Amino acid sequence: VSHGSSWKTVTIAGVGLIGGSFALALRKAGYGGKIIGVSSPPAIEAALARGVIDLALPLEQAATQSDVIYLAQPIERIIETLETIDPYVRPGTLITDAGSTKTQIVEQAQESVRRGRFVGGHPMAGKELRGVAAAEAGLFQGRPYILTARDPELEHWVAAIGSKIVILDAREHDRLVAFTSHLPQLISTALAASIPIQLGAERVVGPAALDLTRLALSPYEIWKDIFATNSTAIDAALETFIERLENLRSRLKDPVIESEFDLAAAAALRLRQGN
Amino acid sequence: VSHGSSWKTVTIAGVGLIGGSFALALRKAGYGGKIIGVSSPPAIEAALARGVIDLALPLEQAATQSDVIYLAQPIERIIETLETIDPYVRPGTLITDAGSTKTQIVEQAQESVRRGRFVGGHPMAGKELRGVAAAEAGLFQGRPYILTARDPELEHWVAAIGSKIVILDAREHDRLVAFTSHLPQLISTALAASIPIQLGAERVVGPAALDLTRLALSPYEIWKDIFATNSTAIDAALETFIERLENLRSRLKDPVIESEFDLAAAAALRLRQGN
């Protein structure tokens, strides 16, 4: 199937859950070109065995022959790659990424990417399992996919893999996900750590506690870089949230907090209508 | 089916989701006696139409002929009923309830119940829909059911409807559910109210924000009495949680918070193993 796409060779740097799923999704959407994987030896072995990539190369070699370089590494690694990749790419090569924060990544790209051109990306998709073994073509289906700039061909493929394209400035993205993703993680971790297990709290657990502590199962490893690269926005989101919570706390027996419940219910409903 | 139970007539006061489900669950578990409903005219009409109750009576009349009185009303209403019901019951009548907080209810019963005997209860079950129309026999299946004292026959029926019996002192119950139920509600409400919808946050919503704002859809009406009757324990739970969150906030870029993530993940896992 041809979509009139000029993409003939795509390099995926970091062939884990997201990078592997993007490769599988591209194929399923009709991409007929080559897919080169750049990753650790065990990830490459697994990706080749599953047919997720066509071949493996060191990054610099892959860069010289690619139309697109898709960085699906941890955030700090993406920043390091952006610092050094540009001399190896052909002029006009599209470099994009899948990092969960965007401001520092876009800033690094503005500083370092000259021959190539960079469009930041953030697919709002994931699951509890990690690694290329968990990759699936349908991972992005129906999920928002943020892009920090317009690019017709990238938008074509992002739409083709089933995502909803959202164009957002990097700083705006980071401010919003601080509320919708990073704050929920910190809340879940703080809540789970607060529940008095030593007093047998697990005996009275209902759906509420289970829902709110699910994120607390996430390892710190995947959050470290997010906190490091979005601390200002996260701090502001925490401040807003703690103020709201202290307000409820100080008026616990005052019926005036009904208006806060109404406001929250309307917001929760609105979040669901967007999905 | 006879279980050697002495229960011949059970009165359900408040034939809504919980009261109606308890009636249906009793029947399904083999209870062959009479079920009297005490509720508002529309609830009674719906309950009779669905066959949830056998007949309807005013509370005082129902009390004079019941072996068991099951109070499934709002908490403040349960407390009012306990203040006035005792003169109408036969000696030894079991009075139990399904209120979400226990300390004030048990204190009222200790003061007012003389002819009858009181055992507090709290089925950790529910769903988003309310009213007898949403009642179902399986609502308590697999869920914890807290009792504030032992009673062999009540325990027999609670086990028969599929619940896991947990015997807990009223104050201990209130302290634990402040963490596992009341704190999650306040967190969800404060989070939903904090998310900047006016900036288009719904465009970047993923599973995290959806999970954590689900409770925010609950109306204040069902929480009013809970906050009024458990404010001390809720305030203490909020204090613990906010301290934990402020600790994470002040060390956002410090790898030392990995230990907090580990602690939280272990607790979240433990909550799931108890279930």
Coordinates of N, CA and C in Angstrom, one line a residue, chain A residues 23-242:
Chain A
A23 N 6.9 0.7 15.5 CA 7.3 -0.1 14.3 C 6.2 -1.0 13.8
L24 N 5.6 -1.8 14.8 CA 4.5 -2.7 14.4 C 3.3 -1.9 13.8
A25 N 3.0 -0.8 14.5 CA 1.9 0.0 14.0 C 2.1 0.6 12.6
L26 N 3.3 1.1 12.4 CA 3.6 1.6 11.0 C 3.4 0.5 10.0
R27 N 3.9 -0.7 10.2 CA 3.7 -1.8 9.3 C 2.3 -2.1 9.0
K28 N 1.5 -2.1 10.2 CA 0.1 -2.5 10.0 C -0.7 -1.4 9.2
A29 N -0.2 -0.2 9.4 CA -0.8 1.0 8.7 C -0.4 1.1 7.2
G30 N 0.5 0.1 6.8 CA 0.8 0.1 5.4 C 2.2 0.6 5.0
Y31 N 3.0 1.0 6.0 CA 4.4 1.4 5.7 C 5.2 0.3 5.1
G32 N 5.7 0.5 3.9 CA 6.4 -0.6 3.2 C 7.9 -0.5 3.1
G33 N 8.5 0.5 3.8 CA 9.9 0.7 3.8 C 10.7 -0.1 4.7
K34 N 11.9 0.3 5.0 CA 12.8 -0.5 5.9 C 12.7 0.1 7.3
I35 N 12.8 -0.8 8.3 CA 12.9 -0.3 9.7 C 14.2 -0.8 10.3
I36 N 15.0 0.1 10.7 CA 16.3 -0.2 11.4 C 16.1 0.0 12.9
G37 N 16.6 -1.0 13.6 CA 16.5 -0.8 15.1 C 17.9 -0.5 15.7
V38 N 17.9 0.4 16.6 CA 19.1 0.8 17.4 C 18.7 0.5 18.9
S39 N 19.3 -0.4 19.5 CA 18.9 -0.7 20.9 C 20.0 -1.6 21.5
S40 N 19.8 -2.0 22.8 CA 20.7 -2.9 23.4 C 20.6 -4.3 22.8
P41 N 21.7 -5.1 22.9 CA 21.7 -6.4 22.2 C 20.5 -7.3 22.6
P42 N 20.1 -7.4 23.8 CA 18.9 -8.3 24.1 C 17.6 -7.7 23.4
A43 N 17.4 -6.4 23.4 CA 16.2 -5.8 22.8 C 16.3 -6.1 21.3
I44 N 17.5 -5.9 20.7 CA 17.6 -6.2 19.2 C 17.3 -7.6 18.9
E45 N 17.8 -8.5 19.7 CA 17.6 -9.9 19.5 C 16.1 -10.3 19.5
A46 N 15.4 -9.7 20.5 CA 14.0 -10.0 20.7 C 13.2 -9.3 19.5
A47 N 13.6 -8.1 19.1 CA 12.9 -7.4 18.1 C 13.1 -8.1 16.7
L48 N 14.3 -8.6 16.5 CA 14.5 -9.3 15.2 C 13.7 -10.6 15.2
A49 N 13.7 -11.3 16.4 CA 13.0 -12.6 16.5 C 11.5 -12.3 16.2
R50 N 10.9 -11.2 16.7 CA 9.5 -11.0 16.5 C 9.2 -10.3 15.1
G51 N 10.2 -10.0 14.4 CA 10.0 -9.3 13.1 C 9.6 -7.9 13.3
V52 N 9.9 -7.2 14.4 CA 9.5 -5.9 14.6 C 10.4 -4.9 13.8
I53 N 11.7 -5.3 13.6 CA 12.6 -4.5 12.8 C 13.2 -5.4 11.7
D54 N 13.7 -4.7 10.7 CA 14.3 -5.5 9.6 C 15.8 -5.8 9.8
L55 N 16.5 -4.8 10.4 CA 17.9 -5.0 10.7 C 18.3 -4.1 11.9
A56 N 19.5 -4.3 12.4 CA 20.0 -3.5 13.5 C 21.3 -2.9 13.1
L57 N 21.5 -1.7 13.5 CA 22.8 -1.0 13.2 C 23.1 -0.1 14.4
P58 N 24.4 0.3 14.5 CA 24.8 1.4 15.5 C 24.1 2.7 15.0
L59 N 23.8 3.6 15.9 CA 23.0 4.8 15.7 C 23.6 5.6 14.5
E60 N 24.9 5.9 14.6 CA 25.5 6.7 13.6 C 25.3 6.2 12.2
Q61 N 25.5 4.9 12.0 CA 25.4 4.2 10.7 C 23.9 4.3 10.3
A62 N 23.0 4.0 11.2 CA 21.6 4.1 10.8 C 21.2 5.5 10.4
A63 N 21.7 6.5 11.1 CA 21.4 7.9 10.8 C 21.7 8.3 9.4
T64 N 22.8 7.8 8.9 CA 23.3 8.2 7.5 C 22.3 7.7 6.4
Q65 N 21.5 6.7 6.7 CA 20.7 6.2 5.7 C 19.2 6.3 6.0
S66 N 18.8 7.1 6.9 CA 17.4 7.2 7.3 C 16.7 8.4 6.9
D67 N 15.4 8.3 6.6 CA 14.5 9.5 6.3 C 13.9 10.0 7.6
V68 N 13.8 9.1 8.6 CA 13.2 9.4 9.9 C 13.9 8.7 11.0
I69 N 14.2 9.5 12.0 CA 14.8 8.8 13.2 C 13.8 9.1 14.4
Y70 N 13.3 7.9 14.9 CA 12.3 8.0 16.0 C 13.0 7.6 17.3
L71 N 13.1 8.6 18.2 CA 13.8 8.4 19.5 C 12.8 7.9 20.6
A72 N 12.8 6.6 20.9 CA 11.9 6.1 21.9 C 12.7 5.6 23.1
Q73 N 13.7 6.5 23.5 CA 14.6 6.1 24.6 C 14.1 6.8 25.9
P74 N 14.7 6.6 27.0 CA 14.4 7.4 28.2 C 14.7 8.9 27.9
I75 N 14.1 9.8 28.6 CA 14.2 11.2 28.3 C 15.7 11.7 28.3
E76 N 16.4 11.4 29.3 CA 17.8 11.9 29.4 C 18.6 11.3 28.2
R77 N 18.3 10.1 27.8 CA 19.0 9.5 26.7 C 18.6 10.2 25.4
I78 N 17.3 10.6 25.2 CA 16.9 11.3 24.0 C 17.7 12.6 24.0
I79 N 17.8 13.3 25.1 CA 18.6 14.6 25.1 C 20.0 14.4 24.7
E80 N 20.6 13.3 25.2 CA 22.0 13.0 24.8 C 22.1 12.7 23.3
T81 N 21.2 11.9 22.8 CA 21.2 11.6 21.4 C 21.1 12.8 20.5
L82 N 20.1 13.7 21.0 CA 20.0 15.0 20.2 C 21.2 15.8 20.2
E83 N 22.0 15.7 21.2 CA 23.3 16.5 21.3 C 24.3 16.1 20.3
T84 N 24.2 14.8 19.9 CA 25.3 14.2 19.1 C 24.9 13.7 17.7
I85 N 23.6 13.6 17.4 CA 23.2 12.8 16.2 C 23.3 13.7 14.9
D86 N 23.2 15.0 15.0 CA 23.0 15.8 13.8 C 24.1 15.7 12.8
P87 N 25.3 15.6 13.1 CA 26.4 15.5 12.1 C 26.2 14.2 11.2
Y88 N 25.5 13.2 11.7 CA 25.4 12.0 11.0 C 24.2 11.9 10.1
V89 N 23.2 12.8 10.3 CA 22.0 12.7 9.5 C 22.1 13.4 8.1
R90 N 21.3 12.9 7.2 CA 21.3 13.6 5.9 C 20.4 14.9 6.0
P91 N 20.7 15.9 5.2 CA 19.9 17.1 5.3 C 18.4 16.9 5.2
G92 N 17.6 17.5 6.0 CA 16.2 17.3 5.9 C 15.6 16.1 6.7
T93 N 16.5 15.3 7.2 CA 16.0 14.1 8.0 C 15.0 14.5 9.1
L94 N 13.9 13.9 9.2 CA 13.0 14.1 10.3 C 13.4 13.4 11.5
I95 N 13.6 14.1 12.6 CA 13.9 13.5 13.9 C 12.7 13.8 14.8
T96 N 12.2 12.7 15.4 CA 11.1 12.9 16.3 C 11.3 12.0 17.5
D97 N 10.5 12.2 18.5 CA 10.7 11.4 19.7 C 9.4 11.0 20.4
A98 N 9.5 10.2 21.4 CA 8.3 9.8 22.2 C 8.5 10.1 23.7
G99 N 9.3 11.1 24.0 CA 9.5 11.3 25.4 C 8.3 11.9 26.1
S100 N 8.2 11.7 27.4 CA 7.0 12.1 28.2 C 7.0 13.5 28.6
T101 N 8.2 14.2 28.5 CA 8.2 15.7 28.7 C 8.8 16.3 27.5
K102 N 8.5 17.5 27.2 CA 8.9 18.1 25.9 C 9.8 19.3 25.9
T103 N 9.7 20.1 27.0 CA 10.4 21.4 26.9 C 11.9 21.2 26.8
Q104 N 12.5 20.4 27.6 CA 14.0 20.3 27.6 C 14.4 19.6 26.3
I105 N 13.6 18.6 25.9 CA 14.0 17.9 24.6 C 13.9 18.9 23.4
V106 N 12.9 19.7 23.3 CA 12.7 20.7 22.2 C 13.9 21.7 22.3
E107 N 14.2 22.1 23.5 CA 15.3 23.1 23.7 C 16.6 22.5 23.2
Q108 N 16.9 21.3 23.5 CA 18.1 20.6 23.1 C 18.1 20.5 21.6
A109 N 17.0 20.1 21.0 CA 16.9 20.0 19.5 C 17.1 21.3 18.9
Q110 N 16.6 22.4 19.4 CA 16.8 23.8 18.9 C 18.2 24.1 18.9
E111 N 19.0 23.7 19.9 CA 20.4 24.0 20.0 C 21.2 23.1 19.1
S112 N 20.8 21.8 18.9 CA 21.8 20.9 18.3 C 21.4 20.4 16.9
V113 N 20.1 20.5 16.5 CA 19.7 19.9 15.3 C 19.7 21.0 14.2
R114 N 20.6 20.8 13.2 CA 20.8 21.8 12.1 C 20.5 21.2 10.8
R115 N 21.2 20.1 10.5 CA 21.0 19.4 9.2 C 19.6 18.7 9.2
G116 N 19.2 18.1 10.2 CA 17.9 17.5 10.3 C 16.9 18.5 10.8
R117 N 15.6 18.1 10.9 CA 14.6 19.0 11.5 C 13.8 18.1 12.5
F118 N 13.5 18.8 13.7 CA 13.0 18.1 14.8 C 11.5 18.4 15.0
V119 N 10.7 17.4 15.3 CA 9.3 17.6 15.7 C 9.1 16.7 17.0
G120 N 8.9 17.3 18.1 CA 8.7 16.6 19.3 C 7.4 15.8 19.3
G121 N 7.4 14.6 19.9 CA 6.1 13.9 20.0 C 5.9 13.2 21.3
H122 N 4.7 13.0 21.7 CA 4.4 12.2 22.9 C 3.1 11.4 22.7
P123 N 3.2 10.1 22.4 CA 2.0 9.3 22.4 C 1.5 9.0 23.8
M124 N 0.3 9.4 24.0 CA -0.3 9.1 25.4 C -0.8 7.7 25.5
A125 N 0.1 6.8 25.4 CA -0.2 5.4 25.4 C 0.8 4.6 26.2
G126 N 0.5 3.5 26.7 CA 1.4 2.7 27.5 C 0.7 1.6 28.1
K127 N 1.4 0.7 28.8 CA 0.7 -0.3 29.6 C 1.7 -0.8 30.7
E128 N 1.2 -1.6 31.6 CA 2.1 -2.0 32.7 C 3.3 -2.8 32.3
L129 N 3.2 -3.6 31.3 CA 4.4 -4.4 30.8 C 5.3 -3.5 30.0
R130 N 6.6 -3.9 30.0 CA 7.6 -3.1 29.3 C 8.3 -4.0 28.3
G131 N 9.1 -3.3 27.5 CA 10.0 -4.1 26.6 C 9.3 -4.5 25.3
V132 N 10.1 -4.8 24.3 CA 9.6 -5.1 23.0 C 8.7 -6.3 22.9
A133 N 8.8 -7.2 23.9 CA 8.0 -8.4 24.0 C 6.5 -8.0 24.2
A134 N 6.3 -6.8 24.8 CA 4.9 -6.3 25.1 C 4.4 -5.4 24.0
A135 N 5.3 -5.2 23.0 CA 4.9 -4.2 21.9 C 3.7 -4.8 21.2
E136 N 2.8 -3.8 20.7 CA 1.6 -4.2 19.9 C 1.2 -3.1 19.0
A137 N 0.8 -3.5 17.8 CA 0.5 -2.6 16.7 C -0.7 -1.6 17.2
G138 N -1.6 -2.1 18.1 CA -2.7 -1.3 18.4 C -2.5 -0.4 19.6
L139 N -1.3 -0.3 20.1 CA -1.1 0.5 21.3 C -1.5 1.9 21.2
F140 N -1.4 2.6 20.1 CA -1.7 4.0 19.9 C -3.2 4.3 19.5
Q141 N -3.9 3.2 19.2 CA -5.2 3.3 18.7 C -6.1 4.1 19.7
G142 N -6.7 5.2 19.2 CA -7.7 6.0 20.0 C -7.0 6.9 21.0
R143 N -5.7 6.8 21.1 CA -5.0 7.6 22.2 C -4.6 9.0 21.6
P144 N -4.5 10.0 22.4 CA -3.9 11.3 21.9 C -2.4 11.1 21.6
Y145 N -2.0 11.8 20.6 CA -0.5 11.8 20.2 C -0.2 13.2 20.0
I146 N 0.6 13.8 21.0 CA 1.0 15.2 20.9 C 2.2 15.4 20.0
L147 N 2.1 16.4 19.2 CA 3.2 16.9 18.3 C 3.5 18.3 18.7
T148 N 4.7 18.7 18.8 CA 5.1 20.1 19.2 C 5.2 21.0 17.9
A149 N 5.0 20.4 16.7 CA 5.0 21.3 15.5 C 4.2 20.5 14.5
R150 N 3.9 21.1 13.4 CA 3.2 20.5 12.3 C 4.2 19.8 11.4
D151 N 3.8 18.7 10.8 CA 4.6 18.0 9.8 C 3.7 17.1 9.1
P152 N 3.3 17.4 7.8 CA 2.2 16.7 7.1 C 2.5 15.1 7.1
E153 N 3.7 14.7 6.8 CA 3.9 13.3 6.7 C 3.9 12.6 8.0
L154 N 4.5 13.2 9.0 CA 4.4 12.6 10.4 C 2.9 12.5 10.8
E155 N 2.2 13.6 10.6 CA 0.8 13.6 10.9 C 0.0 12.5 10.2
H156 N 0.4 12.3 8.9 CA -0.3 11.3 8.1 C -0.1 9.9 8.8
W157 N 1.1 9.6 9.3 CA 1.4 8.3 9.9 C 0.8 8.2 11.3
V158 N 0.9 9.3 12.0 CA 0.3 9.2 13.4 C -1.2 9.0 13.3
A159 N -1.9 9.6 12.3 CA -3.3 9.4 12.1 C -3.5 7.9 11.6
A160 N -2.6 7.4 10.8 CA -2.7 6.1 10.2 C -2.6 5.0 11.3
I161 N -1.9 5.3 12.3 CA -1.8 4.2 13.4 C -2.9 4.4 14.4
G162 N -3.8 5.3 14.2 CA -5.1 5.3 15.0 C -5.1 6.4 16.1
S163 N -4.0 7.2 16.1 CA -4.0 8.2 17.2 C -4.7 9.5 16.9
K164 N -5.1 10.2 17.9 CA -5.7 11.5 17.7 C -4.6 12.6 17.9
I165 N -4.3 13.3 16.8 CA -3.2 14.3 16.8 C -3.6 15.5 17.6
V166 N -2.7 15.9 18.5 CA -2.9 17.1 19.2 C -1.6 18.0 19.0
I167 N -1.7 19.1 18.5 CA -0.6 20.0 18.3 C -0.5 20.9 19.5
L168 N 0.6 20.9 20.2 CA 0.8 21.7 21.4 C 2.2 22.1 21.5
D169 N 2.3 23.4 21.9 CA 3.6 23.9 22.3 C 4.3 23.1 23.4
A170 N 5.6 22.9 23.4 CA 6.3 22.0 24.3 C 6.0 22.4 25.8
R171 N 6.0 23.7 26.1 CA 5.8 24.2 27.4 C 4.4 24.0 27.9
E172 N 3.5 24.2 27.0 CA 2.1 24.0 27.2 C 1.8 22.5 27.5
H173 N 2.4 21.6 26.7 CA 2.3 20.2 26.9 C 2.7 19.9 28.3
D174 N 3.9 20.3 28.7 CA 4.5 20.0 30.0 C 3.6 20.5 31.1
R175 N 3.0 21.7 30.9 CA 2.2 22.2 32.0 C 0.9 21.3 32.1
L176 N 0.4 20.9 31.0 CA -0.9 20.1 31.1 C -0.6 18.7 31.6
V177 N 0.4 18.0 31.1 CA 0.7 16.6 31.6 C 1.2 16.6 33.1
A178 N 1.7 17.7 33.5 CA 2.0 17.8 35.0 C 0.7 17.5 35.8
F179 N -0.4 18.0 35.3 CA -1.7 17.8 36.0 C -2.3 16.5 35.7
T180 N -2.2 16.1 34.4 CA -3.0 14.8 34.0 C -2.2 13.6 34.2
S181 N -0.9 13.7 34.3 CA -0.1 12.4 34.4 C 0.9 12.4 35.6
H182 N 1.7 13.5 35.7 CA 2.7 13.5 36.7 C 2.2 13.6 38.1
L183 N 1.2 14.6 38.3 CA 0.5 14.8 39.6 C -0.2 13.5 40.0
P184 N -1.0 12.8 39.1 CA -1.6 11.6 39.5 C -0.6 10.5 40.0
Q185 N 0.5 10.4 39.4 CA 1.5 9.5 39.8 C 2.0 9.8 41.2
L186 N 2.3 11.0 41.5 CA 2.8 11.4 42.8 C 1.7 11.2 43.9
I187 N 0.5 11.5 43.5 CA -0.6 11.3 44.4 C -0.8 9.9 44.8
S188 N -0.8 9.0 43.8 CA -0.9 7.6 44.0 C 0.2 7.0 44.9
T189 N 1.4 7.5 44.6 CA 2.5 7.0 45.4 C 2.4 7.5 46.9
A190 N 2.0 8.7 47.0 CA 1.9 9.2 48.4 C 0.7 8.6 49.1
L191 N -0.4 8.3 48.4 CA -1.5 7.6 49.0 C -1.2 6.2 49.5
A192 N -0.6 5.5 48.5 CA -0.2 4.1 48.9 C 0.7 4.0 50.1
A193 N 1.7 5.0 50.1 CA 2.7 5.0 51.2 C 2.0 5.4 52.5
S194 N 0.8 6.1 52.4 CA 0.2 6.6 53.6 C -0.8 5.5 54.3
I195 N -1.3 4.6 53.5 CA -2.3 3.7 54.0 C -1.7 2.8 55.0
P196 N -2.3 2.7 56.2 CA -1.6 1.9 57.3 C -1.8 0.4 57.1
I197 N -1.0 -0.1 56.3 CA -1.0 -1.6 56.1 C -0.7 -2.3 57.4
Q198 N 0.2 -1.7 58.2 CA 0.6 -2.3 59.5 C -0.7 -2.5 60.4
L199 N -1.7 -1.7 60.2 CA -2.9 -1.8 61.0 C -4.0 -2.7 60.3
G200 N -3.6 -3.3 59.2 CA -4.5 -4.2 58.5 C -5.5 -3.5 57.6
A201 N -5.1 -2.4 57.0 CA -6.0 -1.6 56.1 C -6.4 -2.5 54.9
E202 N -5.6 -3.5 54.5 CA -6.0 -4.2 53.4 C -7.4 -5.0 53.6
R203 N -7.8 -5.1 54.9 CA -9.0 -5.8 55.1 C -10.2 -5.0 54.8
V204 N -10.1 -3.7 54.6 CA -11.2 -2.8 54.3 C -11.1 -2.1 52.9
V205 N -10.3 -2.8 52.1 CA -10.1 -2.1 50.8 C -11.2 -2.3 49.8
G206 N -11.7 -1.3 49.2 CA -12.7 -1.3 48.2 C -12.2 -0.8 46.9
P207 N -13.0 -0.6 45.9 CA -12.6 -0.2 44.6 C -11.9 1.2 44.6
A208 N -12.3 2.1 45.5 CA -11.7 3.4 45.6 C -10.2 3.3 45.8
A209 N -9.8 2.6 46.8 CA -8.3 2.5 47.2 C -7.6 1.8 46.1
L210 N -8.2 0.8 45.5 CA -7.6 0.0 44.4 C -7.3 0.9 43.2
D211 N -8.4 1.7 42.8 CA -8.2 2.6 41.6 C -7.1 3.6 41.9
L212 N -7.1 4.2 43.1 CA -6.1 5.3 43.3 C -4.7 4.8 43.6
T213 N -4.5 3.5 43.9 CA -3.1 3.1 44.2 C -2.5 2.3 43.0
R214 N -3.3 2.2 41.9 CA -2.7 1.4 40.8 C -1.4 2.0 40.2
L215 N -1.4 3.3 40.1 CA -0.2 3.9 39.5 C 1.0 3.8 40.5
A216 N 0.7 3.6 41.7 CA 1.8 3.4 42.7 C 2.7 2.2 42.4
L217 N 2.1 1.3 41.6 CA 2.9 0.1 41.2 C 4.0 0.4 40.2
S218 N 4.0 1.6 39.6 CA 5.0 1.9 38.7 C 6.4 2.1 39.3
P219 N 7.5 1.6 38.7 CA 8.8 1.8 39.3 C 9.3 3.2 39.1
Y220 N 10.1 3.7 40.1 CA 10.7 5.0 40.1 C 11.5 5.2 38.8
E221 N 12.2 4.1 38.4 CA 13.0 4.2 37.2 C 12.4 4.9 36.0
I222 N 11.1 4.7 35.7 CA 10.5 5.4 34.6 C 10.0 6.8 34.9
W223 N 10.1 7.2 36.2 CA 9.7 8.6 36.5 C 10.8 9.5 36.8
K224 N 12.0 9.0 37.1 CA 13.2 9.8 37.4 C 13.4 10.9 36.4
D225 N 13.4 10.6 35.1 CA 13.7 11.6 34.1 C 12.6 12.6 34.0
I226 N 11.4 12.1 34.2 CA 10.2 13.0 34.0 C 10.3 14.1 35.1
F227 N 10.5 13.6 36.4 CA 10.6 14.6 37.5 C 11.8 15.6 37.2
A228 N 12.9 15.0 36.7 CA 14.1 15.9 36.5 C 13.9 16.9 35.4
T229 N 13.0 16.6 34.4 CA 12.9 17.5 33.3 C 11.6 18.3 33.3
N230 N 10.7 18.1 34.4 CA 9.5 18.9 34.4 C 9.2 19.4 35.8
S231 N 10.2 19.6 36.6 CA 10.0 19.8 38.0 C 9.2 21.2 38.3
T232 N 9.4 22.2 37.5 CA 8.8 23.5 37.7 C 7.2 23.3 37.5
A233 N 6.8 22.7 36.4 CA 5.4 22.5 36.2 C 4.8 21.6 37.2
I234 N 5.5 20.5 37.6 CA 5.0 19.6 38.6 C 4.8 20.3 39.9
D235 N 5.8 21.1 40.3 CA 5.7 21.8 41.6 C 4.5 22.7 41.6
A236 N 4.2 23.4 40.5 CA 3.0 24.3 40.4 C 1.7 23.5 40.4
A237 N 1.7 22.3 39.8 CA 0.5 21.4 39.8 C 0.3 20.9 41.3
L238 N 1.4 20.5 41.9 CA 1.3 20.1 43.3 C 0.7 21.2 44.2
E239 N 1.2 22.4 44.0 CA 0.8 23.5 44.8 C -0.7 23.8 44.6
T240 N -1.2 23.8 43.4 CA -2.7 23.9 43.1 C -3.5 22.8 43.8
F241 N -3.0 21.6 43.6 CA -3.7 20.4 44.2 C -3.8 20.5 45.7
I242 N -2.6 20.7 46.3 CA -2.6 20.7 47.8 C -3.4 21.9 48.4

